[in-house]
Amino acid sequence: MQSVISVDLGSQSYQITIASDGLSQLGSLMTSLHLGKKVLLVSNPSIFKHYGQNAIVSLQGAGFEVTQCILPAGEQYKTATSLQRIYNAALEQRLERSSTMVALGGGVIGDMTGFAAATWLRGINVIQVPTSLLAMVDASIGGKTGINHPLGKNLIGAFHQPRLVLINPEVLKTLPAREFRAGMAEVIKYGVIWDAELFHQLEASKRLDQMRYVKPELLEEILKRSCQAKADVVSKDEKESNLRAILNYGHTIGHAVESLTGYRVVNHGEAVGIGMVAAGEIALELGMWDQKSNTRQLELIKKAGLPTQLPTALDIEAIIDTLQTDKKVQSGKVRFVLPTEIGVVTITDQVDGDVIRKVLAKMF
């Protein structure tokens, strides 16, 4: 499998390369970008154990000088403390403006490495090599980088586009089943917001909860169509002034759930699954879409093995309060991305608090 998708952003344009031998191509693909020789590879222990040496061999074979920074795995480590460790490694390595940080890992590693690259020496190169399904189809594309604040997710960040996104589907074979399901949440999201044909193909698959039940040709479609959807949206609206906000479908309530559970009870994809159920129910309450569409979405989320109910310990008013710290709040009003049909969504700030409370109460 080899596909190339372009993210068209003028002088900031780059390519998403999907290749089954992607890691071995890392060095040669980076050589073609005319980057400086110094590279800082950022990863976590489990990913580095599986794929770190392959990446280093490819980079050194192309003449790059490589050192690594290994950070603990997990959303709870997406903090200023971890960021400081990347800065320390950059300083020890004497990274220059022509140098490059390579993010080898899931969305957490990609977000932190991207933000470190955006802010080190006021901006150096970053290459994204995502190793989770969620990072492949979403987090690695589009230049959103950042870390979490103790009171909210991704509140500290910057837009910093990668020079290349390199996706090697083979690495998904070592991805834990729970993380695969988390990635499927973002794939379903693209089906609802942008690509009804992708949604239909997902519906036609008997199981989506583990990679071994997903046929290789469907996995190829999932990667290509999801990356193309993200590239299309980002190319039209890089800095989220309007259209790009639709990529936050399921994330408004999802982020609140993640934050209130300390990033330890549900992972990002599970939270997005819960958030999509809530968004569908809100749209139903407001008469924006029909029961059949809502049921189709709910059944697909269940088929992917994702939760559809809120964690029992959560408090509705705490969720409402947390929504006010969301990045999408404008003039004190929470903006929701809500579906009108499969493949089409709209953005609205006209969702009454009582409607949100009613929907959340149904979801325990």
Coordinates of C-alpha atoms in Angstrom, one line a residue, residues 118-269:
A118 CA 6.6 25.4 17.3
T119 CA 8.2 27.2 20.3
W120 CA 11.9 26.1 20.2
L121 CA 14.0 28.9 18.6
R122 CA 10.6 30.4 17.6
G123 CA 9.8 27.4 15.4
I124 CA 11.8 24.5 13.9
N125 CA 10.8 21.6 11.6
V126 CA 8.6 18.8 12.8
I127 CA 7.9 15.4 11.2
Q128 CA 4.9 13.4 12.4
V129 CA 5.2 9.6 12.4
P130 CA 2.0 8.5 14.0
T131 CA 1.8 5.0 15.5
S132 CA -1.9 4.9 16.7
L133 CA -5.0 4.9 14.5
L134 CA -6.2 8.0 16.2
A135 CA -3.0 9.9 15.4
M136 CA -2.9 8.6 11.8
V137 CA -6.3 9.8 10.9
D138 CA -6.5 12.9 13.0
A139 CA -3.9 14.2 15.5
S140 CA -0.9 14.1 13.2
I141 CA -2.5 16.1 10.4
G142 CA -3.3 19.8 10.4
G143 CA -0.7 21.5 12.7
K144 CA -2.7 21.6 15.9
T145 CA -0.1 21.2 18.7
G146 CA -0.3 21.7 22.5
I147 CA -0.3 20.5 26.0
N148 CA -3.1 20.3 28.7
H149 CA -3.7 22.8 31.5
P150 CA -4.8 21.2 34.8
L151 CA -8.2 22.8 34.2
G152 CA -8.7 21.9 30.5
K153 CA -7.5 19.9 27.6
N154 CA -5.2 21.5 24.9
L155 CA -5.6 25.0 26.3
I156 CA -1.9 25.8 25.7
G157 CA -0.8 25.3 22.1
A158 CA 0.0 26.7 18.7
F159 CA -0.6 26.0 15.0
H160 CA 2.6 24.5 13.6
Q161 CA 2.3 22.5 10.4
P162 CA 4.5 19.4 10.0
R163 CA 6.9 19.1 7.0
L164 CA 5.7 15.6 6.4
V165 CA 3.3 13.0 7.9
L166 CA 4.4 9.5 7.4
I167 CA 1.9 6.7 8.1
N168 CA 3.0 3.1 8.3
P169 CA -0.2 0.9 8.7
E170 CA 1.9 -2.1 9.7
V171 CA 2.6 -0.5 13.1
L172 CA -1.1 -0.9 14.0
K173 CA -0.5 -4.6 14.5
T174 CA 1.1 -3.9 17.9
L175 CA -1.6 -1.3 18.9
P176 CA -3.7 -2.4 21.9
A177 CA -7.3 -3.2 21.0
R178 CA -8.6 -0.3 23.2
E179 CA -6.4 2.2 21.3
F180 CA -7.7 0.8 18.0
R181 CA -11.2 1.4 19.2
A182 CA -10.3 4.9 20.3
G183 CA -9.1 5.6 16.7
M184 CA -12.3 4.3 15.3
A185 CA -14.1 7.1 17.1
E186 CA -12.3 9.7 14.9
V187 CA -13.0 7.6 11.8
I188 CA -16.7 7.5 12.5
K189 CA -16.5 11.3 13.1
Y190 CA -15.3 11.8 9.5
G191 CA -18.2 9.7 8.3
V192 CA -20.7 11.9 10.1
I193 CA -19.2 15.3 9.3
W194 CA -17.9 14.9 5.8
D195 CA -18.0 11.4 4.1
A196 CA -21.3 9.5 4.0
E197 CA -19.7 6.8 1.8
L198 CA -17.1 6.1 4.5
F199 CA -19.9 5.9 7.1
H200 CA -21.7 3.4 4.8
Q201 CA -18.5 1.3 4.4
L202 CA -18.1 1.2 8.2
E203 CA -21.7 0.1 8.6
A204 CA -21.1 -2.8 6.1
S205 CA -18.3 -4.2 8.2
K206 CA -19.4 -6.9 10.7
R207 CA -17.1 -5.8 13.5
L208 CA -15.0 -2.7 14.0
D209 CA -13.8 -3.2 17.6
Q210 CA -10.5 -4.9 16.8
M211 CA -8.1 -4.5 13.9
R212 CA -8.1 -8.3 13.1
Y213 CA -11.8 -8.1 12.2
V214 CA -11.3 -5.1 9.8
K215 CA -10.4 -6.3 6.3
P216 CA -7.2 -4.9 4.8
E217 CA -9.0 -3.2 2.0
L218 CA -11.4 -1.5 4.5
L219 CA -8.4 -0.4 6.6
E220 CA -6.8 1.2 3.5
E221 CA -10.1 3.0 2.8
I222 CA -10.3 4.2 6.4
L223 CA -6.8 5.6 6.3
K224 CA -7.1 7.2 2.9
R225 CA -10.6 8.7 3.3
S226 CA -10.0 9.9 6.8
C227 CA -6.7 11.6 5.9
Q228 CA -8.3 13.1 2.8
A229 CA -11.2 14.5 4.8
K230 CA -8.8 16.1 7.3
A231 CA -6.6 17.4 4.5
D232 CA -9.6 18.9 2.7
V233 CA -10.9 20.7 5.7
V234 CA -7.5 22.0 6.9
S235 CA -6.7 23.2 3.4
K236 CA -9.8 25.3 3.4
D237 CA -9.4 26.6 6.9
E238 CA -6.0 26.2 8.5
K239 CA -6.5 28.3 11.7
E240 CA -10.1 27.2 12.5
S241 CA -11.8 30.5 11.8
N242 CA -14.9 28.7 10.5
L243 CA -15.1 25.3 8.7
R244 CA -12.3 23.6 10.6
A245 CA -14.4 23.7 13.7
I246 CA -16.5 20.8 12.4
L247 CA -13.5 18.5 13.1
N248 CA -14.4 19.1 16.8
Y249 CA -17.6 17.0 16.4
G250 CA -18.0 15.0 19.6
H251 CA -15.2 16.8 21.2
T252 CA -17.1 19.5 23.1
I253 CA -18.6 17.2 25.7
G254 CA -15.9 14.7 25.1
H255 CA -13.2 17.1 26.3
A256 CA -15.2 17.9 29.4
V257 CA -15.5 14.2 30.2
E258 CA -11.8 13.7 29.7
S259 CA -10.9 16.6 31.9
L260 CA -13.3 15.8 34.7
T261 CA -12.1 12.2 34.9
G262 CA -8.4 13.3 35.1
Y263 CA -7.6 11.7 31.7
R264 CA -7.5 8.3 33.5
V265 CA -11.0 6.8 33.2
V266 CA -11.7 7.2 29.5
N267 CA -9.2 7.8 26.7
H268 CA -9.7 10.5 24.0
G269 CA -11.5 8.3 21.5

